[in-house]
Amino acid sequence: IKKQEEISLNAILLTQYGGSILGPIAKVLGWIMNGIFWVLDKIGIPNIGLAIIIFTIVIYLLLMPFTIKQQKFSKLSAKMNPELQAIQKRYEGKKDNDSMMAMQQETKAVYAKYGVSPTGSCVQMLIQMPLLFALYRVFMNVPAYVSGIKNLFTQPLGGNATSLVDGIMATEGYQDTMTNLVSTLKITTQPIANFTVSDPTAIANSIVDVTYKMNSSGWDALKDAFPALSSEISSTYETVSHVNNFFGMNISDTPLHVITSSFSAGAYLMVIAALLVPIISYLTQVLNIKLMPQATASGNDQSDAMAQQMKMMNRMMPLFSLVMCFTVPVGLGIYWIAGAVVRGVQQVIINKKVDSLDLDEMVKKNMEKM
């Protein structure tokens, strides 16, 4: 029994991202995602698209205290910047040790007066960024973290005697066949799929990783490659498609694939649904930017140049999201949209909270502490 438990555990863990920093974070996030899908499955709505939306809401709620601190720092920074610029101007051109020390002490006193750290904003970003990058890893390799999805490939479905993975591994020459499919369909996995290693569990994980990332035409190619497994492939595809269905779209497909295949089949509602994914992603990104505090001209050349660069980036990022959303899986587009909507709601709440802050009272309390 203990040996079976170890094998079962390895079957889940082997395809998880193994980075020393993001790996452990992704594992914790994976537990949350797995729990959400388990609850949805128990109440009769096992759907990865819905799980992604709920998961995104949970993660951004956990990050909200850091976001509030970051924007509180930004508002205080805007108020104290004139004082910092005055200090810089007063000591401009003075490079002697006494002047440098005096400038440092005066700058430190201003930060203490406003109760913030010079590295405050950086610290908040350093905390949030690994979480967001690890979140991306979970979404890009769902079966590695959600056991209910992995089981669809490793357990018999639809009355079949064998699972899809076992059927493929029992087929002579499957290693070359799967390798050729990965190359032909241009499927990328992390870690890279390898069907020639000695560990059968690792091979099984590679098969799951690859088949999960296949779009509908990829499943047709899988049937052609393994004609004897037509029943197992059809059962698995139907079940996975049901779990991956989001408004009629398979979240493993790209919007571009949905548009081209649906248009040729005359399914124009699906064309509209697929077009809405990148369009809504673009619009929600634009809304996010409008809700964010915007940098204003300060009279400092360096600060103004940075503000201009930020404005340019704010224009380009939504356009980047629009273009990229056509070529990435629908599931990733759902994540981008859900994240943007949650951030937008957060921003409205944060703006009200930060705008209600009495900065003069905060400065007064900090001066008393000093």
Short mmCIF file of C-alpha atoms in Angstrom, two decimals:
data_model
loop_
_atom_site.label_atom_id
_atom_site.label_comp_id
_atom_site.label_asym_id
_atom_site.label_seq_id
_atom_site.Cartn_x
_atom_site.Cartn_y
_atom_site.Cartn_z
CA ILE A 1 0.00 0.00 0.00
CA LYS A 2 2.83 2.38 0.92
CA LYS A 3 4.53 1.66 -2.43
CA GLN A 4 1.29 2.40 -4.29
CA GLU A 5 0.93 5.72 -2.40
CA GLU A 6 4.49 6.68 -3.40
CA ILE A 7 3.78 5.84 -7.05
CA SER A 8 0.52 7.85 -6.93
CA LEU A 9 2.32 10.83 -5.37
CA ASN A 10 5.10 10.72 -7.98
CA ALA A 11 2.50 10.58 -10.73
CA ILE A 12 1.28 13.99 -9.59
CA LEU A 13 4.62 15.57 -8.74
CA LEU A 14 6.90 14.62 -11.63
CA THR A 15 5.49 17.08 -14.17
CA GLN A 16 5.31 20.02 -11.76
CA TYR A 17 7.67 22.93 -12.33
CA GLY A 18 10.91 22.17 -10.49
CA GLY A 19 12.46 25.65 -10.07
CA SER A 20 14.04 26.27 -6.69
CA ILE A 21 12.08 29.51 -6.11
CA LEU A 22 8.91 29.27 -8.19
CA GLY A 23 8.58 25.50 -7.81
CA PRO A 24 7.57 25.43 -4.11
CA ILE A 25 5.28 28.46 -4.60
CA ALA A 26 3.61 26.80 -7.62
CA LYS A 27 3.12 23.65 -5.53
CA VAL A 28 1.24 25.59 -2.82
CA LEU A 29 -0.86 27.38 -5.44
CA GLY A 30 -1.50 23.99 -7.04
CA TRP A 31 -2.96 22.69 -3.77
CA ILE A 32 -5.40 25.62 -3.77
CA MET A 33 -6.33 25.04 -7.43
CA ASN A 34 -6.75 21.31 -6.78
CA GLY A 35 -9.01 22.05 -3.80
CA ILE A 36 -11.19 24.43 -5.83
CA PHE A 37 -11.63 21.88 -8.63
CA TRP A 38 -12.37 19.14 -6.08
CA VAL A 39 -15.19 21.25 -4.59
CA LEU A 40 -16.58 22.06 -8.06
CA ASP A 41 -16.46 18.37 -8.95
CA LYS A 42 -18.30 17.42 -5.74
CA ILE A 43 -21.13 19.87 -6.44
CA GLY A 44 -21.48 18.62 -10.00
CA ILE A 45 -19.79 21.39 -12.02
CA PRO A 46 -16.24 20.16 -12.74
CA ASN A 47 -15.04 22.95 -15.02
CA ILE A 48 -11.47 24.21 -15.38
CA GLY A 49 -12.53 27.60 -16.77
CA LEU A 50 -14.66 28.26 -13.67
CA ALA A 51 -11.88 26.92 -11.43
CA ILE A 52 -9.42 29.37 -13.05
CA ILE A 53 -11.78 32.31 -12.40
CA ILE A 54 -12.34 31.36 -8.73
CA PHE A 55 -8.63 30.63 -8.27
CA THR A 56 -7.68 34.02 -9.72
CA ILE A 57 -10.11 35.79 -7.37
CA VAL A 58 -8.66 33.94 -4.35
CA ILE A 59 -5.04 34.75 -5.27
CA TYR A 60 -5.68 38.45 -5.90
CA LEU A 61 -7.61 38.73 -2.63
CA LEU A 62 -4.56 37.26 -0.86
CA LEU A 63 -2.37 39.85 -2.61
CA MET A 64 -4.66 42.78 -1.79
CA PRO A 65 -2.87 43.87 1.45
CA PHE A 66 0.41 44.14 -0.51
CA THR A 67 -1.31 46.12 -3.27
CA ILE A 68 -2.78 48.57 -0.72
CA LYS A 69 0.65 49.08 0.86
CA GLN A 70 2.24 49.64 -2.54
CA GLN A 71 -0.28 52.31 -3.54
CA LYS A 72 -0.17 53.92 -0.12
CA PHE A 73 3.58 54.22 -0.66
CA SER A 74 2.95 55.79 -4.10
CA LYS A 75 0.62 58.43 -2.65
CA LEU A 76 3.05 59.32 0.13
CA SER A 77 5.89 59.42 -2.40
CA ALA A 78 4.00 61.96 -4.52
CA LYS A 79 3.63 64.19 -1.43
CA MET A 80 7.24 63.94 -0.29
CA ASN A 81 8.94 64.13 -3.72
CA PRO A 82 9.11 67.97 -3.72
CA GLU A 83 11.03 67.84 -0.42
CA LEU A 84 13.42 65.20 -1.78
CA GLN A 85 13.99 67.23 -4.96
CA ALA A 86 14.69 70.33 -2.85
CA ILE A 87 17.37 68.39 -0.94
CA GLN A 88 18.91 67.14 -4.20
CA LYS A 89 18.96 70.67 -5.61
CA ARG A 90 20.52 72.07 -2.40
CA TYR A 91 23.43 69.63 -2.59
CA GLU A 92 23.73 69.58 -6.39
CA GLY A 93 27.37 69.47 -7.46
CA LYS A 94 28.67 68.96 -3.91
CA LYS A 95 30.70 65.76 -3.85
CA ASP A 96 32.67 66.18 -0.61
CA ASN A 97 32.12 63.64 2.13
CA ASP A 98 30.43 66.04 4.59
CA SER A 99 27.90 67.20 1.98
CA MET A 100 27.13 63.64 0.90
CA MET A 101 26.61 62.58 4.52
CA ALA A 102 24.38 65.60 5.22
CA MET A 103 22.32 64.92 2.10
CA GLN A 104 21.91 61.29 3.13
CA GLN A 105 20.77 62.26 6.65
CA GLU A 106 18.26 64.84 5.38
CA THR A 107 16.86 62.36 2.85
CA LYS A 108 16.55 59.73 5.57
CA ALA A 109 14.73 62.23 7.79
CA VAL A 110 12.15 62.93 5.04
CA TYR A 111 11.43 59.21 4.61
CA ALA A 112 11.09 58.85 8.41
CA LYS A 113 8.78 61.88 8.49
CA TYR A 114 6.40 60.20 6.05
CA GLY A 115 6.81 56.78 7.64
CA VAL A 116 7.95 54.94 4.51
CA SER A 117 11.04 53.01 3.45
CA PRO A 118 13.07 53.96 0.33
CA THR A 119 12.69 50.32 -0.78
CA GLY A 120 9.00 50.05 0.20
CA SER A 121 7.61 49.74 -3.33
CA CYS A 122 10.33 47.30 -4.40
CA VAL A 123 9.64 45.01 -1.45
CA GLN A 124 5.93 44.80 -2.33
CA MET A 125 6.79 43.97 -5.95
CA LEU A 126 9.36 41.34 -4.90
CA ILE A 127 6.68 39.63 -2.82
CA GLN A 128 4.00 39.71 -5.53
CA MET A 129 6.00 38.86 -8.67
CA PRO A 130 7.06 35.29 -7.69
CA LEU A 131 3.43 34.50 -6.82
CA LEU A 132 2.18 35.72 -10.20
CA PHE A 133 4.90 33.89 -12.14
CA ALA A 134 4.20 30.69 -10.18
CA LEU A 135 0.48 31.15 -10.91
CA TYR A 136 1.30 31.15 -14.62
CA ARG A 137 3.20 27.86 -14.19
CA VAL A 138 0.14 26.22 -12.63
CA PHE A 139 -2.17 27.35 -15.45
CA MET A 140 0.25 26.16 -18.12
CA ASN A 141 0.42 22.64 -16.64
CA VAL A 142 -2.94 22.03 -14.95
CA PRO A 143 -2.87 18.17 -14.79
CA ALA A 144 0.39 18.28 -12.82
CA TYR A 145 -1.38 20.16 -10.02
CA VAL A 146 -5.03 19.08 -10.32
CA SER A 147 -5.28 15.34 -9.71
CA GLY A 148 -8.90 15.22 -10.92
CA ILE A 149 -7.76 16.31 -14.39
CA LYS A 150 -4.80 13.93 -14.46
CA ASN A 151 -7.08 11.02 -13.58
CA LEU A 152 -9.05 11.56 -16.79
CA PHE A 153 -5.98 10.40 -18.72
CA THR A 154 -4.72 7.70 -16.35
CA GLN A 155 -7.99 5.94 -15.43
CA PRO A 156 -10.38 3.98 -17.72
CA LEU A 157 -13.34 6.02 -18.96
CA GLY A 158 -16.60 5.27 -20.77
CA GLY A 159 -16.59 1.53 -20.07
CA ASN A 160 -13.14 0.98 -21.60
CA ALA A 161 -10.92 -1.66 -20.03
CA THR A 162 -7.84 0.54 -20.11
CA SER A 163 -6.94 4.20 -19.73
CA LEU A 164 -5.63 6.36 -22.57
CA VAL A 165 -2.12 6.52 -21.07
CA ASP A 166 -1.92 2.76 -20.48
CA GLY A 167 -3.23 2.09 -23.98
CA ILE A 168 -0.62 4.32 -25.59
CA MET A 169 2.20 2.81 -23.53
CA ALA A 170 1.07 -0.69 -24.50
CA THR A 171 1.31 0.15 -28.21
CA GLU A 172 4.50 -0.95 -29.95
CA GLY A 173 6.66 1.98 -31.08
CA TYR A 174 4.61 4.54 -29.15
CA GLN A 175 7.78 6.46 -28.22
CA ASP A 176 8.52 7.46 -31.82
CA THR A 177 4.84 8.04 -32.57
CA MET A 178 4.38 10.42 -29.63
CA THR A 179 7.67 12.21 -30.39
CA ASN A 180 6.55 12.76 -33.99
CA LEU A 181 3.15 14.05 -32.83
CA VAL A 182 4.79 16.57 -30.50
CA SER A 183 6.98 17.79 -33.37
CA THR A 184 4.16 17.91 -35.94
CA LEU A 185 1.65 19.62 -33.65
CA LYS A 186 4.37 21.93 -32.21
CA ILE A 187 3.37 21.18 -28.61
CA THR A 188 5.63 22.65 -25.93
CA THR A 189 5.63 21.39 -22.36
CA GLN A 190 7.59 22.24 -19.23
CA PRO A 191 9.49 20.03 -18.48
CA ILE A 192 10.07 18.93 -22.09
CA ALA A 193 8.17 15.74 -22.92
CA ASN A 194 10.47 12.71 -23.08
CA PHE A 195 9.15 9.28 -24.08
CA THR A 196 12.49 7.44 -24.03
CA VAL A 197 13.40 7.61 -20.32
CA SER A 198 13.48 4.41 -18.26
CA ASP A 199 10.95 5.57 -15.64
CA PRO A 200 7.43 4.57 -16.83
CA THR A 201 5.84 7.11 -14.47
CA ALA A 202 7.81 9.94 -16.10
CA ILE A 203 6.72 8.70 -19.55
CA ALA A 204 3.09 8.59 -18.41
CA ASN A 205 3.39 12.17 -17.18
CA SER A 206 4.80 13.27 -20.52
CA ILE A 207 1.85 11.64 -22.31
CA VAL A 208 -0.60 13.48 -20.02
CA ASP A 209 1.22 16.80 -20.50
CA VAL A 210 1.16 16.47 -24.29
CA THR A 211 -2.40 15.18 -24.72
CA TYR A 212 -3.82 17.83 -22.35
CA LYS A 213 -2.30 20.57 -24.50
CA MET A 214 -3.75 19.16 -27.74
CA ASN A 215 -6.48 21.13 -29.45
CA SER A 216 -9.36 19.38 -31.25
CA SER A 217 -7.34 18.82 -34.43
CA GLY A 218 -4.54 17.36 -32.28
CA TRP A 219 -6.94 14.73 -30.93
CA ASP A 220 -7.85 13.82 -34.50
CA ALA A 221 -4.14 13.36 -35.22
CA LEU A 222 -3.86 11.20 -32.09
CA LYS A 223 -6.65 8.94 -33.41
CA ASP A 224 -4.85 8.60 -36.73
CA ALA A 225 -1.61 7.72 -34.93
CA PHE A 226 -3.26 5.14 -32.61
CA PRO A 227 -6.22 3.70 -34.56
CA ALA A 228 -6.54 0.72 -32.18
CA LEU A 229 -7.25 3.16 -29.32
CA SER A 230 -10.07 5.00 -31.05
CA SER A 231 -12.55 4.23 -28.25
CA GLU A 232 -10.18 5.28 -25.44
CA ILE A 233 -9.23 8.48 -27.30
CA SER A 234 -12.87 9.39 -27.99
CA SER A 235 -13.92 8.79 -24.37
CA THR A 236 -11.02 10.81 -22.97
CA TYR A 237 -11.51 13.64 -25.46
CA GLU A 238 -15.26 13.89 -24.70
CA THR A 239 -14.66 13.97 -20.93
CA VAL A 240 -11.75 16.41 -21.13
CA SER A 241 -13.71 18.62 -23.55
CA HIS A 242 -16.62 18.73 -21.10
CA VAL A 243 -14.29 19.74 -18.26
CA ASN A 244 -12.48 22.26 -20.50
CA ASN A 245 -15.69 23.68 -22.03
CA PHE A 246 -16.15 27.41 -21.53
CA PHE A 247 -19.10 28.96 -23.39
CA GLY A 248 -18.79 26.26 -26.02
CA MET A 249 -15.02 26.66 -26.47
CA ASN A 250 -12.33 24.19 -25.46
CA ILE A 251 -9.95 26.16 -23.23
CA SER A 252 -7.01 24.17 -24.67
CA ASP A 253 -7.77 25.63 -28.14
CA THR A 254 -6.53 29.06 -29.17
CA PRO A 255 -9.14 31.68 -30.14
CA LEU A 256 -7.56 31.74 -33.61
CA HIS A 257 -8.14 27.99 -34.01
CA VAL A 258 -11.73 28.31 -32.76
CA ILE A 259 -12.39 31.17 -35.20
CA THR A 260 -10.98 29.39 -38.27
CA SER A 261 -12.56 26.00 -37.54
CA SER A 262 -15.93 27.47 -36.52
CA PHE A 263 -16.08 29.83 -39.50
CA SER A 264 -15.51 27.00 -41.97
CA ALA A 265 -18.22 24.97 -40.18
CA GLY A 266 -20.67 27.88 -40.20
CA ALA A 267 -20.75 28.11 -36.38
CA TYR A 268 -20.73 31.89 -36.30
CA LEU A 269 -21.71 32.18 -32.62
CA MET A 270 -18.47 30.35 -31.75
CA VAL A 271 -16.57 32.80 -33.96
CA ILE A 272 -18.05 35.69 -31.98
CA ALA A 273 -17.32 33.96 -28.64
CA ALA A 274 -13.69 33.37 -29.64
CA LEU A 275 -13.30 36.99 -30.82
CA LEU A 276 -14.64 38.24 -27.49
CA VAL A 277 -11.77 36.62 -25.54
CA PRO A 278 -8.97 38.87 -26.91
CA ILE A 279 -11.29 41.89 -27.19
CA ILE A 280 -12.45 41.66 -23.56
CA SER A 281 -8.85 41.02 -22.48
CA TYR A 282 -7.82 44.26 -24.23
CA LEU A 283 -10.70 46.31 -22.80
CA THR A 284 -10.19 45.09 -19.22
CA GLN A 285 -6.46 45.88 -19.44
CA VAL A 286 -7.28 49.42 -20.63
CA LEU A 287 -9.78 49.84 -17.78
CA ASN A 288 -7.14 48.67 -15.28
CA ILE A 289 -4.71 51.30 -16.49
CA LYS A 290 -7.30 54.08 -16.28
CA LEU A 291 -8.09 53.12 -12.68
CA MET A 292 -4.41 53.07 -11.67
CA PRO A 293 -2.84 56.28 -10.25
CA GLN A 294 -1.14 58.06 -13.15
CA ALA A 295 2.26 59.73 -12.98
CA THR A 296 2.20 63.51 -13.50
CA ALA A 297 4.87 66.00 -14.58
CA SER A 298 7.11 66.97 -11.68
CA GLY A 299 9.63 69.28 -13.30
CA ASN A 300 12.39 66.71 -12.77
CA ASP A 301 13.79 65.60 -16.14
CA GLN A 302 14.55 62.06 -14.99
CA SER A 303 11.15 61.57 -13.34
CA ASP A 304 9.33 63.04 -16.35
CA ALA A 305 11.22 60.71 -18.71
CA MET A 306 10.21 57.71 -16.58
CA ALA A 307 6.60 58.94 -16.58
CA GLN A 308 6.63 59.13 -20.39
CA GLN A 309 8.05 55.60 -20.62
CA MET A 310 5.31 54.36 -18.28
CA LYS A 311 2.63 56.01 -20.43
CA MET A 312 4.06 54.34 -23.52
CA MET A 313 4.10 50.97 -21.76
CA ASN A 314 0.50 51.50 -20.64
CA ARG A 315 -0.50 51.98 -24.28
CA MET A 316 1.44 48.97 -25.54
CA MET A 317 0.55 46.36 -22.91
CA PRO A 318 -3.20 46.15 -23.73
CA LEU A 319 -2.32 45.91 -27.45
CA PHE A 320 0.16 43.14 -26.63
CA SER A 321 -2.59 41.34 -24.70
CA LEU A 322 -4.97 41.71 -27.66
CA VAL A 323 -2.52 40.20 -30.16
CA MET A 324 -1.17 37.46 -27.88
CA CYS A 325 -4.64 36.37 -26.80
CA PHE A 326 -5.38 35.10 -30.33
CA THR A 327 -2.48 32.63 -30.20
CA VAL A 328 -2.48 31.36 -26.59
CA PRO A 329 -5.00 28.83 -25.16
CA VAL A 330 -8.43 30.21 -24.28
CA GLY A 331 -7.75 29.19 -20.65
CA LEU A 332 -4.86 31.64 -20.42
CA GLY A 333 -7.07 34.36 -21.92
CA ILE A 334 -9.68 33.61 -19.23
CA TYR A 335 -6.97 34.03 -16.59
CA TRP A 336 -5.91 37.40 -18.06
CA ILE A 337 -9.52 38.62 -18.16
CA ALA A 338 -10.37 37.34 -14.68
CA GLY A 339 -7.19 38.88 -13.28
CA ALA A 340 -7.92 42.23 -14.93
CA VAL A 341 -11.52 42.28 -13.65
CA VAL A 342 -10.45 41.40 -10.10
CA ARG A 343 -7.66 44.00 -10.20
CA GLY A 344 -10.17 46.58 -11.47
CA VAL A 345 -12.57 45.92 -8.58
CA GLN A 346 -9.62 45.94 -6.16
CA GLN A 347 -8.42 49.23 -7.58
CA VAL A 348 -11.78 50.94 -7.05
CA ILE A 349 -11.74 49.79 -3.40
CA ILE A 350 -8.08 50.75 -2.94
CA ASN A 351 -8.57 54.17 -4.54
CA LYS A 352 -11.37 54.94 -2.06
CA LYS A 353 -9.27 53.71 0.85
CA VAL A 354 -6.11 55.57 -0.17
CA ASP A 355 -8.01 58.77 -1.08
CA SER A 356 -9.56 58.81 2.40
CA LEU A 357 -6.15 58.75 4.10
CA ASP A 358 -5.32 61.87 6.11
CA LEU A 359 -1.70 62.31 5.05
CA ASP A 360 -1.16 65.31 7.32
CA GLU A 361 -2.31 63.29 10.32
CA MET A 362 0.01 60.44 9.31
CA VAL A 363 2.96 62.83 9.00
CA LYS A 364 2.11 64.36 12.38
CA LYS A 365 2.14 60.93 14.07
CA ASN A 366 5.44 60.03 12.41
CA MET A 367 6.99 63.32 13.58
CA GLU A 368 5.88 62.54 17.13
CA LYS A 369 7.56 59.13 16.88
CA MET A 370 10.77 60.76 15.61
#
